[in-house]
Amino acid sequence: MTPRACPWPASSSPLGDELATAWRLAHEAGALAVAIRDGADLQIERKAGDEPVTIADHQASAIIVAGLRAAFPDDVVISEELPDDLARLTARRVWYVDPIDGTKDFIRGGPGFSVMIGLCVDHVPVLGVVHQPGAARTFVAAPGLGGQVDDAGGQRALAVSTVDDLQALRLVASASHRTRAIDEVKQALGVSQELNIGSVGVKLALIGLGERDLYVNPASHCKAWDTCAPEAIRRAAGGALTDRGGAPLRYDQPALDRPRGLVASNGLVHAAVLARLAALFPPR
């Protein structure tokens, strides 16, 4: 089945061609991944950190990387499933691709995985596509367009919530990497509401949608391909995204890691959350 075309015309953004290409590739990769998973033989391997990777991850990556390189041959393309390319440190435009974000959820047959494609210009995330095949939902952001979601209800603009009471915060946390540290975070903040989802991109997009208010990841599993597309969406929808010390995320460093974790919020509570977390996770 041919994926539906991007519902926003190229004229809606100065990066309209880039958005249309990323949209198409994310949907093609997502459809392929689901077809492979639901077929007879989902081959599962293990990579660094004992994380699972499937043939679907590799084939989705190949589709996206080939498509981006064909459309934008002067750009650098970084994928989770390929070796790093340090040309990204000096290139003006760099794409970051996570072909299946939330692989464990994907393997289980759950809906909480996504395909993520983000573009940095001068090391700043400016365009993002987070496509969630299991929910038939796609989050996007691009200059001039802002942050948008496309789902069964059509297209609508993203906007973060106005919740400013810590105890009323609706937390979104990992489904497969959840640790006792999240219980400590909830206790420190007085938070009781928690939703668990596999994909980092979907978790951050739900904050942009206003359905969740806070995401805390104290660990260091995340890398630049986990944050580029959702950070572009966060920038368009409002809110805040930093490491757990309050520093902005960097895309101009030799390492791709996020060693000090992630904290995302609707922005109104960010400073107060960071202050409470400082006691739990003091700087090393």
mmCIF file of C-alpha atoms in Angstrom:
data_model
loop_
_atom_site.group_PDB
_atom_site.id
_atom_site.type_symbol
_atom_site.label_atom_id
_atom_site.label_comp_id
_atom_site.label_asym_id
_atom_site.label_seq_id
_atom_site.Cartn_x
_atom_site.Cartn_y
_atom_site.Cartn_z
ATOM 1 C CA MET A 1 0.000 0.000 0.000
ATOM 2 C CA THR A 2 1.361 3.417 -0.965
ATOM 3 C CA PRO A 3 1.735 5.682 2.109
ATOM 4 C CA ARG A 4 -0.472 8.742 2.180
ATOM 5 C CA ALA A 5 1.254 11.906 0.998
ATOM 6 C CA CYS A 6 2.220 14.597 3.475
ATOM 7 C CA PRO A 7 -0.958 16.605 4.168
ATOM 8 C CA TRP A 8 0.928 19.909 4.348
ATOM 9 C CA PRO A 9 1.968 21.440 1.012
ATOM 10 C CA ALA A 10 5.609 22.252 0.352
ATOM 11 C CA SER A 11 4.680 25.933 0.380
ATOM 12 C CA SER A 12 3.773 25.707 4.086
ATOM 13 C CA SER A 13 7.443 25.808 5.094
ATOM 14 C CA PRO A 14 10.812 26.980 3.743
ATOM 15 C CA LEU A 15 11.792 23.346 4.349
ATOM 16 C CA GLY A 16 8.664 21.985 2.704
ATOM 17 C CA ASP A 17 10.545 19.617 0.390
ATOM 18 C CA GLU A 18 12.528 18.272 3.324
ATOM 19 C CA LEU A 19 9.333 17.744 5.332
ATOM 20 C CA ALA A 20 7.605 15.950 2.464
ATOM 21 C CA THR A 21 10.615 13.678 1.967
ATOM 22 C CA ALA A 22 10.968 12.868 5.665
ATOM 23 C CA TRP A 23 7.223 12.231 5.935
ATOM 24 C CA ARG A 24 7.277 9.827 2.961
ATOM 25 C CA LEU A 25 10.343 7.947 4.151
ATOM 26 C CA ALA A 26 9.061 7.629 7.733
ATOM 27 C CA HIS A 27 5.779 6.168 6.507
ATOM 28 C CA GLU A 28 7.477 3.814 4.044
ATOM 29 C CA ALA A 29 9.893 2.608 6.726
ATOM 30 C CA GLY A 30 7.105 2.226 9.275
ATOM 31 C CA ALA A 31 4.949 0.174 6.900
ATOM 32 C CA LEU A 32 7.897 -2.064 6.024
ATOM 33 C CA ALA A 33 8.820 -2.589 9.666
ATOM 34 C CA VAL A 34 5.292 -3.619 10.621
ATOM 35 C CA ALA A 35 5.083 -5.973 7.626
ATOM 36 C CA ILE A 36 8.343 -7.646 8.638
ATOM 37 C CA ARG A 37 7.304 -7.928 12.284
ATOM 38 C CA ASP A 38 3.956 -9.434 11.400
ATOM 39 C CA GLY A 39 5.533 -11.867 8.942
ATOM 40 C CA ALA A 40 7.027 -15.259 9.593
ATOM 41 C CA ASP A 41 10.595 -14.429 10.640
ATOM 42 C CA LEU A 42 11.511 -11.360 12.706
ATOM 43 C CA GLN A 43 15.249 -11.873 13.125
ATOM 44 C CA ILE A 44 16.463 -10.442 16.447
ATOM 45 C CA GLU A 45 20.110 -9.790 17.278
ATOM 46 C CA ARG A 46 21.890 -8.081 20.172
ATOM 47 C CA LYS A 47 24.104 -5.019 19.965
ATOM 48 C CA ALA A 48 26.090 -2.942 22.481
ATOM 49 C CA GLY A 49 24.409 -2.714 25.871
ATOM 50 C CA ASP A 50 22.514 -5.943 25.157
ATOM 51 C CA GLU A 51 19.902 -3.947 23.266
ATOM 52 C CA PRO A 52 17.831 -5.829 20.673
ATOM 53 C CA VAL A 53 18.013 -4.964 16.983
ATOM 54 C CA THR A 54 15.987 -6.607 14.251
ATOM 55 C CA ILE A 55 16.152 -7.019 10.510
ATOM 56 C CA ALA A 56 13.333 -4.469 10.433
ATOM 57 C CA ASP A 57 15.604 -1.852 12.092
ATOM 58 C CA HIS A 58 18.254 -2.444 9.422
ATOM 59 C CA GLN A 59 15.881 -2.397 6.466
ATOM 60 C CA ALA A 60 13.993 0.663 7.716
ATOM 61 C CA SER A 61 17.312 2.443 8.186
ATOM 62 C CA ALA A 62 18.396 1.525 4.652
ATOM 63 C CA ILE A 63 15.202 2.967 3.142
ATOM 64 C CA ILE A 64 15.467 6.230 5.036
ATOM 65 C CA VAL A 65 19.203 6.767 4.579
ATOM 66 C CA ALA A 66 19.081 6.009 0.847
ATOM 67 C CA GLY A 67 16.104 8.302 0.388
ATOM 68 C CA LEU A 68 17.665 11.219 2.254
ATOM 69 C CA ARG A 69 20.993 10.861 0.452
ATOM 70 C CA ALA A 70 19.265 10.758 -2.924
ATOM 71 C CA ALA A 71 17.132 13.823 -2.177
ATOM 72 C CA PHE A 72 19.798 15.867 -0.378
ATOM 73 C CA PRO A 73 23.224 14.604 -1.507
ATOM 74 C CA ASP A 74 25.157 17.396 0.200
ATOM 75 C CA ASP A 75 23.736 16.607 3.644
ATOM 76 C CA VAL A 76 25.235 14.287 6.252
ATOM 77 C CA VAL A 77 22.956 11.442 7.366
ATOM 78 C CA ILE A 78 23.445 9.753 10.748
ATOM 79 C CA SER A 79 21.492 6.590 11.583
ATOM 80 C CA GLU A 80 21.441 4.507 14.731
ATOM 81 C CA GLU A 81 22.106 1.442 12.590
ATOM 82 C CA LEU A 82 25.208 2.809 10.819
ATOM 83 C CA PRO A 83 28.707 3.826 11.965
ATOM 84 C CA ASP A 84 29.057 7.434 13.036
ATOM 85 C CA ASP A 85 30.261 10.023 10.509
ATOM 86 C CA LEU A 86 32.243 12.832 12.136
ATOM 87 C CA ALA A 87 31.596 15.004 9.098
ATOM 88 C CA ARG A 88 28.503 15.948 11.094
ATOM 89 C CA LEU A 89 30.682 18.185 13.275
ATOM 90 C CA THR A 90 31.440 20.580 10.423
ATOM 91 C CA ALA A 91 28.459 20.050 8.111
ATOM 92 C CA ARG A 92 25.781 22.721 8.020
ATOM 93 C CA ARG A 93 22.907 20.228 7.606
ATOM 94 C CA VAL A 94 22.788 16.882 9.400
ATOM 95 C CA TRP A 95 19.933 14.371 9.461
ATOM 96 C CA TYR A 96 19.529 12.115 12.500
ATOM 97 C CA VAL A 97 17.571 8.893 11.986
ATOM 98 C CA ASP A 98 16.209 6.374 14.459
ATOM 99 C CA PRO A 99 14.507 3.832 12.184
ATOM 100 C CA ILE A 100 12.675 2.105 15.054
ATOM 101 C CA ASP A 101 12.634 3.985 18.348
ATOM 102 C CA GLY A 102 11.289 1.660 21.028
ATOM 103 C CA THR A 103 12.468 -1.637 19.539
ATOM 104 C CA LYS A 104 11.404 -3.713 22.547
ATOM 105 C CA ASP A 105 7.849 -2.390 22.248
ATOM 106 C CA PHE A 106 7.999 -3.056 18.499
ATOM 107 C CA ILE A 107 9.097 -6.664 19.032
ATOM 108 C CA ARG A 108 6.272 -7.242 21.529
ATOM 109 C CA GLY A 109 3.739 -6.021 18.975
ATOM 110 C CA GLY A 110 2.847 -2.910 20.966
ATOM 111 C CA PRO A 111 1.989 0.513 19.508
ATOM 112 C CA GLY A 112 4.575 2.504 21.487
ATOM 113 C CA PHE A 113 7.360 2.584 18.887
ATOM 114 C CA SER A 114 8.067 5.186 16.236
ATOM 115 C CA VAL A 115 10.152 6.066 13.206
ATOM 116 C CA MET A 116 12.086 9.299 13.784
ATOM 117 C CA ILE A 117 13.746 11.583 11.258
ATOM 118 C CA GLY A 118 15.169 14.941 12.327
ATOM 119 C CA LEU A 119 17.205 17.660 10.618
ATOM 120 C CA CYS A 120 19.723 19.924 12.308
ATOM 121 C CA VAL A 121 20.833 23.122 10.603
ATOM 122 C CA ASP A 122 23.924 24.676 12.135
ATOM 123 C CA HIS A 123 23.601 22.101 14.956
ATOM 124 C CA VAL A 124 20.063 23.185 15.867
ATOM 125 C CA PRO A 125 17.072 20.827 15.369
ATOM 126 C CA VAL A 126 14.689 22.590 12.986
ATOM 127 C CA LEU A 127 12.624 19.823 11.399
ATOM 128 C CA GLY A 128 11.250 16.637 12.865
ATOM 129 C CA VAL A 129 8.993 13.741 11.954
ATOM 130 C CA VAL A 130 7.948 11.212 14.614
ATOM 131 C CA HIS A 131 5.710 8.618 12.984
ATOM 132 C CA GLN A 132 3.864 6.156 15.226
ATOM 133 C CA PRO A 133 2.516 3.398 12.933
ATOM 134 C CA GLY A 134 0.760 1.515 15.741
ATOM 135 C CA ALA A 135 -1.397 4.543 16.506
ATOM 136 C CA ALA A 136 -1.703 5.781 12.896
ATOM 137 C CA ARG A 137 -0.318 9.080 14.148
ATOM 138 C CA THR A 138 2.478 11.367 12.985
ATOM 139 C CA PHE A 139 3.975 14.364 14.751
ATOM 140 C CA VAL A 140 5.867 16.921 12.671
ATOM 141 C CA ALA A 141 7.568 20.278 13.019
ATOM 142 C CA ALA A 142 9.102 22.588 10.442
ATOM 143 C CA PRO A 143 9.856 26.325 10.130
ATOM 144 C CA GLY A 144 6.734 28.261 9.219
ATOM 145 C CA LEU A 145 4.492 25.278 9.945
ATOM 146 C CA GLY A 146 5.100 24.979 13.670
ATOM 147 C CA GLY A 147 4.349 21.728 15.458
ATOM 148 C CA GLN A 148 1.486 19.615 14.136
ATOM 149 C CA VAL A 149 -0.034 16.192 14.640
ATOM 150 C CA ASP A 150 -1.842 14.151 12.000
ATOM 151 C CA ASP A 151 -4.093 11.316 13.156
ATOM 152 C CA ALA A 152 -7.603 9.965 12.733
ATOM 153 C CA GLY A 153 -8.959 13.355 13.770
ATOM 154 C CA GLY A 154 -7.099 15.185 11.019
ATOM 155 C CA GLN A 155 -4.392 17.788 11.481
ATOM 156 C CA ARG A 156 -4.066 20.147 14.410
ATOM 157 C CA ALA A 157 -1.430 22.322 16.029
ATOM 158 C CA LEU A 158 0.575 21.143 19.006
ATOM 159 C CA ALA A 159 0.660 23.104 22.250
ATOM 160 C CA VAL A 160 2.010 22.136 25.655
ATOM 161 C CA SER A 161 -0.200 22.063 28.740
ATOM 162 C CA THR A 162 -0.595 24.830 31.306
ATOM 163 C CA VAL A 163 -0.230 22.567 34.361
ATOM 164 C CA ASP A 164 1.950 24.344 36.930
ATOM 165 C CA ASP A 165 1.365 22.254 40.074
ATOM 166 C CA LEU A 166 4.041 19.595 40.563
ATOM 167 C CA GLN A 167 1.665 17.140 42.212
ATOM 168 C CA ALA A 168 -0.741 17.420 39.267
ATOM 169 C CA LEU A 169 1.939 16.591 36.691
ATOM 170 C CA ARG A 170 1.220 13.738 34.306
ATOM 171 C CA LEU A 171 4.477 11.845 33.936
ATOM 172 C CA VAL A 172 5.394 9.803 30.882
ATOM 173 C CA ALA A 173 8.137 7.224 31.380
ATOM 174 C CA SER A 174 9.828 4.324 29.643
ATOM 175 C CA ALA A 175 8.010 1.044 29.191
ATOM 176 C CA SER A 176 11.130 -1.098 28.797
ATOM 177 C CA HIS A 177 13.911 0.828 30.577
ATOM 178 C CA ARG A 178 11.957 1.905 33.644
ATOM 179 C CA THR A 179 14.083 1.788 36.809
ATOM 180 C CA ARG A 180 13.574 2.419 40.517
ATOM 181 C CA ALA A 181 14.941 5.910 39.905
ATOM 182 C CA ILE A 182 11.545 6.849 38.409
ATOM 183 C CA ASP A 183 9.858 5.900 41.677
ATOM 184 C CA GLU A 184 12.304 8.206 43.465
ATOM 185 C CA VAL A 185 11.498 10.981 40.979
ATOM 186 C CA LYS A 186 7.773 10.546 41.550
ATOM 187 C CA GLN A 187 8.230 10.638 45.309
ATOM 188 C CA ALA A 188 10.420 13.748 45.160
ATOM 189 C CA LEU A 189 7.892 15.582 42.998
ATOM 190 C CA GLY A 190 4.743 14.213 44.610
ATOM 191 C CA VAL A 191 3.626 12.839 41.254
ATOM 192 C CA SER A 192 1.120 9.989 41.063
ATOM 193 C CA GLN A 193 0.101 9.862 37.381
ATOM 194 C CA GLU A 194 2.362 7.795 35.103
ATOM 195 C CA LEU A 195 2.032 6.557 31.523
ATOM 196 C CA ASN A 196 4.590 4.093 30.099
ATOM 197 C CA ILE A 197 5.577 4.162 26.423
ATOM 198 C CA GLY A 198 8.572 2.724 24.588
ATOM 199 C CA SER A 199 9.587 5.481 22.166
ATOM 200 C CA VAL A 200 11.400 8.561 23.467
ATOM 201 C CA GLY A 201 10.023 10.458 20.490
ATOM 202 C CA VAL A 202 6.429 9.582 21.311
ATOM 203 C CA LYS A 203 6.933 10.476 24.980
ATOM 204 C CA LEU A 204 8.238 13.928 24.073
ATOM 205 C CA ALA A 205 5.592 14.401 21.392
ATOM 206 C CA LEU A 206 2.847 13.705 23.933
ATOM 207 C CA ILE A 207 4.180 16.615 25.980
ATOM 208 C CA GLY A 208 3.953 18.735 22.832
ATOM 209 C CA LEU A 209 0.392 17.533 22.376
ATOM 210 C CA GLY A 210 -0.470 18.603 25.921
ATOM 211 C CA GLU A 211 -1.515 15.092 26.984
ATOM 212 C CA ARG A 212 1.524 14.717 29.274
ATOM 213 C CA ASP A 213 3.499 17.316 31.222
ATOM 214 C CA LEU A 214 6.817 15.731 32.210
ATOM 215 C CA TYR A 215 9.410 13.180 31.110
ATOM 216 C CA VAL A 216 12.463 12.348 33.205
ATOM 217 C CA ASN A 217 15.162 9.953 32.027
ATOM 218 C CA PRO A 218 17.992 9.964 34.585
ATOM 219 C CA ALA A 219 20.053 7.428 32.621
ATOM 220 C CA SER A 220 22.422 7.899 29.702
ATOM 221 C CA HIS A 221 21.025 5.518 27.068
ATOM 222 C CA CYS A 222 19.814 8.296 24.744
ATOM 223 C CA LYS A 223 21.781 9.600 21.796
ATOM 224 C CA ALA A 224 21.377 12.411 19.284
ATOM 225 C CA TRP A 225 19.097 10.361 17.002
ATOM 226 C CA ASP A 226 16.737 9.883 19.964
ATOM 227 C CA THR A 227 16.375 13.614 20.543
ATOM 228 C CA CYS A 228 16.768 15.496 17.235
ATOM 229 C CA ALA A 229 13.308 15.007 15.729
ATOM 230 C CA PRO A 230 11.413 15.318 19.037
ATOM 231 C CA GLU A 231 13.444 18.375 20.015
ATOM 232 C CA ALA A 232 12.427 20.095 16.782
ATOM 233 C CA ILE A 233 8.824 19.297 17.712
ATOM 234 C CA ARG A 234 9.406 20.566 21.258
ATOM 235 C CA ARG A 235 10.820 23.830 19.941
ATOM 236 C CA ALA A 236 7.694 24.326 17.828
ATOM 237 C CA ALA A 237 5.177 23.288 20.484
ATOM 238 C CA GLY A 238 6.783 25.081 23.429
ATOM 239 C CA GLY A 239 8.012 23.613 26.676
ATOM 240 C CA ALA A 240 11.566 22.777 27.689
ATOM 241 C CA LEU A 241 14.068 19.993 27.038
ATOM 242 C CA THR A 242 17.424 19.845 28.820
ATOM 243 C CA ASP A 243 19.715 17.370 30.493
ATOM 244 C CA ARG A 244 18.991 16.699 34.163
ATOM 245 C CA GLY A 245 21.351 19.539 35.134
ATOM 246 C CA GLY A 246 19.392 22.061 33.054
ATOM 247 C CA ALA A 247 21.927 22.364 30.225
ATOM 248 C CA PRO A 248 20.665 22.478 26.628
ATOM 249 C CA LEU A 249 21.268 19.472 24.397
ATOM 250 C CA ARG A 250 24.242 19.798 22.047
ATOM 251 C CA TYR A 251 24.586 18.484 18.499
ATOM 252 C CA ASP A 252 28.118 19.747 17.861
ATOM 253 C CA GLN A 253 30.015 17.353 20.125
ATOM 254 C CA PRO A 254 32.177 14.357 19.137
ATOM 255 C CA ALA A 255 30.091 12.027 21.319
ATOM 256 C CA LEU A 256 26.499 11.283 20.355
ATOM 257 C CA ASP A 257 25.532 10.295 23.906
ATOM 258 C CA ARG A 258 23.337 12.158 26.380
ATOM 259 C CA PRO A 259 25.401 11.269 29.493
ATOM 260 C CA ARG A 260 23.337 13.405 31.878
ATOM 261 C CA GLY A 261 19.962 12.061 30.864
ATOM 262 C CA LEU A 262 16.939 14.048 29.738
ATOM 263 C CA VAL A 263 14.245 16.173 31.337
ATOM 264 C CA ALA A 264 11.345 17.445 29.224
ATOM 265 C CA SER A 265 8.373 19.413 30.470
ATOM 266 C CA ASN A 266 5.723 21.921 29.512
ATOM 267 C CA GLY A 267 8.212 24.599 30.573
ATOM 268 C CA LEU A 268 6.151 26.040 33.413
ATOM 269 C CA VAL A 269 7.462 23.485 35.904
ATOM 270 C CA HIS A 270 10.936 22.934 34.496
ATOM 271 C CA ALA A 271 12.958 24.977 36.978
ATOM 272 C CA ALA A 272 11.083 23.534 39.959
ATOM 273 C CA VAL A 273 11.513 19.978 38.665
ATOM 274 C CA LEU A 274 15.245 20.471 38.102
ATOM 275 C CA ALA A 275 15.626 21.847 41.616
ATOM 276 C CA ARG A 276 13.986 18.754 43.115
ATOM 277 C CA LEU A 277 16.022 16.423 40.902
ATOM 278 C CA ALA A 278 19.309 18.048 41.898
ATOM 279 C CA ALA A 279 19.074 16.387 45.298
ATOM 280 C CA LEU A 280 18.422 12.982 43.718
ATOM 281 C CA PHE A 281 21.080 13.182 41.030
ATOM 282 C CA PRO A 282 23.894 15.455 42.231
ATOM 283 C CA PRO A 283 26.500 16.458 39.610
ATOM 284 C CA ARG A 284 29.421 14.059 39.386
#
